[in-house]
């Protein structure tokens, strides 16, 4: 395992659409392991493959709940409901936080590292993280959705 560099805002890789994973091979497993180590070191809640320079549909999430580390390969949000507005940030845009409105409950379908298709339903912070990370796979970032930026005293 290795900590990878996190791509920062301004790099065009963050605006690109990622390709699906066709085969879960050693490269993808190493990517997942490296992303987990990178996320832990950065103390973040989620990380998408393009943030480490890989244009593949892979994300990991860890919001510190009972789910622990969630690995999502080719994730698709299949349902969402409700609404929540809360503060959000991104490891590719360090030190900047803003309010974003997201669905309150989200169900995502994805493969795990063994190729098993699973559905995971998240509420609150987990729903927010799923939406935020899946957006990265389509080259979208949370800044586009921020309705109010926090000033330095609020952070
Ligand atoms: Ni992000």
mmCIF file of C-alpha atoms and ligand atoms in Angstrom:
data_model
loop_
_atom_site.group_PDB
_atom_site.id
_atom_site.type_symbol
_atom_site.label_atom_id
_atom_site.label_comp_id
_atom_site.label_asym_id
_atom_site.label_seq_id
_atom_site.Cartn_x
_atom_site.Cartn_y
_atom_site.Cartn_z
ATOM 1 C CA UNK A 1 0.000 0.000 0.000
ATOM 2 C CA UNK A 2 1.055 3.541 -0.619
ATOM 3 C CA UNK A 3 -0.221 7.021 0.017
ATOM 4 C CA UNK A 4 -0.937 8.733 -3.296
ATOM 5 C CA UNK A 5 -0.906 12.443 -4.041
ATOM 6 C CA UNK A 6 -4.311 14.095 -3.968
ATOM 7 C CA UNK A 7 -5.039 16.152 -7.082
ATOM 8 C CA UNK A 8 -6.098 19.707 -6.263
ATOM 9 C CA UNK A 9 -8.626 22.055 -7.836
ATOM 10 C CA UNK A 10 -7.311 23.542 -11.043
ATOM 11 C CA UNK A 11 -6.139 20.207 -12.421
ATOM 12 C CA UNK A 12 -8.320 19.346 -15.420
ATOM 13 C CA UNK A 13 -8.448 15.673 -14.396
ATOM 14 C CA UNK A 14 -11.059 16.642 -11.806
ATOM 15 C CA UNK A 15 -13.435 17.839 -14.545
ATOM 16 C CA UNK A 16 -13.330 14.646 -16.611
ATOM 17 C CA UNK A 17 -15.842 11.822 -16.748
ATOM 18 C CA UNK A 18 -14.446 8.521 -15.483
ATOM 19 C CA UNK A 19 -14.685 5.222 -17.345
ATOM 20 C CA UNK A 20 -16.340 2.173 -15.775
ATOM 21 C CA UNK A 21 -14.205 -0.609 -14.332
ATOM 22 C CA UNK A 22 -14.552 -3.587 -16.676
ATOM 23 C CA UNK A 23 -12.484 -6.057 -14.696
ATOM 24 C CA UNK A 24 -11.508 -5.953 -11.033
ATOM 25 C CA UNK A 25 -7.853 -6.834 -11.473
ATOM 26 C CA UNK A 26 -4.766 -6.291 -9.325
ATOM 27 C CA UNK A 27 -4.484 -2.694 -10.492
ATOM 28 C CA UNK A 28 -7.958 -1.915 -9.181
ATOM 29 C CA UNK A 29 -7.313 -3.741 -5.893
ATOM 30 C CA UNK A 30 -4.065 -1.817 -5.420
ATOM 31 C CA UNK A 31 -5.912 1.392 -6.257
ATOM 32 C CA UNK A 32 -8.517 0.610 -3.569
ATOM 33 C CA UNK A 33 -5.828 -0.167 -0.995
ATOM 34 C CA UNK A 34 -3.853 2.966 -1.819
ATOM 35 C CA UNK A 35 -6.981 5.118 -1.743
ATOM 36 C CA UNK A 36 -7.839 3.754 1.723
ATOM 37 C CA UNK A 37 -4.381 4.643 3.006
ATOM 38 C CA UNK A 38 -4.535 8.057 1.356
ATOM 39 C CA UNK A 39 -7.967 8.779 2.855
ATOM 40 C CA UNK A 40 -6.880 7.731 6.319
ATOM 41 C CA UNK A 41 -3.788 9.926 6.224
ATOM 42 C CA UNK A 42 -5.802 12.888 4.935
ATOM 43 C CA UNK A 43 -8.488 12.282 7.604
ATOM 44 C CA UNK A 44 -11.239 12.634 5.042
ATOM 45 C CA UNK A 45 -14.694 11.059 4.728
ATOM 46 C CA UNK A 46 -14.394 9.991 1.117
ATOM 47 C CA UNK A 47 -12.158 9.845 -1.914
ATOM 48 C CA UNK A 48 -12.800 9.262 -5.611
ATOM 49 C CA UNK A 49 -10.283 7.720 -8.022
ATOM 50 C CA UNK A 50 -9.876 10.890 -10.139
ATOM 51 C CA UNK A 51 -8.627 12.619 -6.978
ATOM 52 C CA UNK A 52 -5.589 10.364 -7.150
ATOM 53 C CA UNK A 53 -5.301 10.823 -10.905
ATOM 54 C CA UNK A 54 -7.134 7.682 -12.056
ATOM 55 C CA UNK A 55 -10.130 8.170 -14.366
ATOM 56 C CA UNK A 56 -12.030 5.081 -13.256
ATOM 57 C CA UNK A 57 -15.404 4.774 -11.531
ATOM 58 C CA UNK A 58 -14.102 3.865 -8.065
ATOM 59 C CA UNK A 59 -14.845 5.618 -4.781
ATOM 60 C CA UNK A 60 -14.288 4.906 -1.124
ATOM 61 C CA UNK A 61 -16.182 6.358 1.819
ATOM 62 C CA UNK A 62 -15.650 6.259 5.556
ATOM 63 C CA UNK A 63 -17.868 8.532 7.592
ATOM 64 C CA UNK A 64 -16.846 6.878 10.861
ATOM 65 C CA UNK A 65 -20.104 4.953 11.307
ATOM 66 C CA UNK A 66 -20.758 1.220 11.715
ATOM 67 C CA UNK A 67 -20.219 0.651 7.969
ATOM 68 C CA UNK A 68 -16.517 1.369 8.328
ATOM 69 C CA UNK A 69 -14.757 1.668 4.985
ATOM 70 C CA UNK A 70 -17.109 1.346 2.005
ATOM 71 C CA UNK A 71 -15.630 0.526 -1.403
ATOM 72 C CA UNK A 72 -17.823 1.263 -4.413
ATOM 73 C CA UNK A 73 -16.919 0.156 -7.925
ATOM 74 C CA UNK A 74 -19.073 1.508 -10.766
ATOM 75 C CA UNK A 75 -21.524 3.085 -8.300
ATOM 76 C CA UNK A 76 -24.956 4.165 -9.461
ATOM 77 C CA UNK A 77 -27.373 6.120 -7.319
ATOM 78 C CA UNK A 78 -30.646 4.294 -7.863
ATOM 79 C CA UNK A 79 -32.894 6.261 -5.531
ATOM 80 C CA UNK A 80 -32.822 9.358 -3.406
ATOM 81 C CA UNK A 81 -35.296 11.167 -1.208
ATOM 82 C CA UNK A 82 -35.636 14.072 1.165
ATOM 83 C CA UNK A 83 -33.336 17.025 1.515
ATOM 84 C CA UNK A 84 -30.578 18.168 3.854
ATOM 85 C CA UNK A 85 -28.382 21.239 3.904
ATOM 86 C CA UNK A 86 -25.053 21.055 5.682
ATOM 87 C CA UNK A 87 -21.407 22.031 5.464
ATOM 88 C CA UNK A 88 -19.253 20.192 2.962
ATOM 89 C CA UNK A 89 -15.615 20.187 1.952
ATOM 90 C CA UNK A 90 -13.312 18.261 -0.365
ATOM 91 C CA UNK A 91 -9.744 16.975 -0.036
ATOM 92 C CA UNK A 92 -9.078 18.471 -3.493
ATOM 93 C CA UNK A 93 -10.060 21.924 -2.225
ATOM 94 C CA UNK A 94 -8.383 22.099 1.189
ATOM 95 C CA UNK A 95 -9.525 24.602 3.748
ATOM 96 C CA UNK A 96 -12.698 25.628 1.896
ATOM 97 C CA UNK A 97 -16.105 24.737 3.284
ATOM 98 C CA UNK A 98 -19.572 25.621 2.107
ATOM 99 C CA UNK A 99 -23.212 24.705 2.571
ATOM 100 C CA UNK A 100 -24.610 22.258 0.040
ATOM 101 C CA UNK A 101 -28.134 20.863 -0.242
ATOM 102 C CA UNK A 102 -28.277 17.127 -0.933
ATOM 103 C CA UNK A 103 -30.853 14.338 -0.691
ATOM 104 C CA UNK A 104 -31.213 13.064 2.878
ATOM 105 C CA UNK A 105 -31.424 9.386 1.929
ATOM 106 C CA UNK A 106 -29.622 7.773 -0.981
ATOM 107 C CA UNK A 107 -29.383 4.191 -2.210
ATOM 108 C CA UNK A 108 -26.353 3.306 -4.291
ATOM 109 C CA UNK A 109 -25.751 0.110 -6.270
ATOM 110 C CA UNK A 110 -22.127 -0.855 -6.822
ATOM 111 C CA UNK A 111 -19.726 -3.764 -7.004
ATOM 112 C CA UNK A 112 -17.448 -4.500 -4.077
ATOM 113 C CA UNK A 113 -13.830 -5.637 -4.543
ATOM 114 C CA UNK A 114 -15.000 -9.245 -5.025
ATOM 115 C CA UNK A 115 -17.334 -8.268 -7.851
ATOM 116 C CA UNK A 116 -20.487 -8.740 -5.791
ATOM 117 C CA UNK A 117 -23.187 -6.201 -6.622
ATOM 118 C CA UNK A 118 -24.542 -4.617 -3.459
ATOM 119 C CA UNK A 119 -27.003 -1.916 -2.579
ATOM 120 C CA UNK A 120 -26.199 0.431 0.272
ATOM 121 C CA UNK A 121 -28.616 2.955 1.698
ATOM 122 C CA UNK A 122 -27.171 5.925 3.511
ATOM 123 C CA UNK A 123 -28.809 8.694 5.466
ATOM 124 C CA UNK A 124 -27.501 12.100 6.475
ATOM 125 C CA UNK A 125 -23.720 12.288 6.277
ATOM 126 C CA UNK A 126 -23.397 8.959 4.445
ATOM 127 C CA UNK A 127 -25.958 10.054 1.820
ATOM 128 C CA UNK A 128 -24.022 13.309 1.433
ATOM 129 C CA UNK A 129 -20.712 11.475 1.024
ATOM 130 C CA UNK A 130 -22.165 9.068 -1.568
ATOM 131 C CA UNK A 131 -23.489 11.995 -3.636
ATOM 132 C CA UNK A 132 -20.266 13.997 -3.303
ATOM 133 C CA UNK A 133 -18.011 11.099 -4.337
ATOM 134 C CA UNK A 134 -20.245 9.910 -7.206
ATOM 135 C CA UNK A 135 -20.276 13.485 -8.566
ATOM 136 C CA UNK A 136 -16.463 13.325 -8.796
ATOM 137 C CA UNK A 137 -16.801 10.414 -11.261
ATOM 138 C CA UNK A 138 -18.670 12.708 -13.630
ATOM 139 C CA UNK A 139 -16.188 15.542 -13.232
ATOM 140 C CA UNK A 140 -18.452 17.530 -10.936
ATOM 141 C CA UNK A 141 -17.315 19.170 -7.737
ATOM 142 C CA UNK A 142 -19.179 20.454 -4.708
ATOM 143 C CA UNK A 143 -18.209 24.076 -5.345
ATOM 144 C CA UNK A 144 -20.779 24.227 -8.135
ATOM 145 C CA UNK A 145 -23.477 23.407 -5.567
ATOM 146 C CA UNK A 146 -22.392 25.625 -2.670
ATOM 147 C CA UNK A 147 -25.111 28.078 -1.664
ATOM 148 C CA UNK A 148 -23.053 29.783 1.041
ATOM 149 C CA UNK A 149 -19.327 29.658 1.733
ATOM 150 C CA UNK A 150 -18.161 29.655 5.318
ATOM 151 C CA UNK A 151 -15.819 32.453 6.293
ATOM 152 C CA UNK A 152 -12.669 31.689 8.254
ATOM 153 C CA UNK A 153 -14.275 32.371 11.648
ATOM 154 C CA UNK A 154 -16.972 29.746 11.111
ATOM 155 C CA UNK A 155 -14.566 26.962 10.230
HETATM 156 NI NI1 LIG B 1 -14.376 15.683 -3.018
#
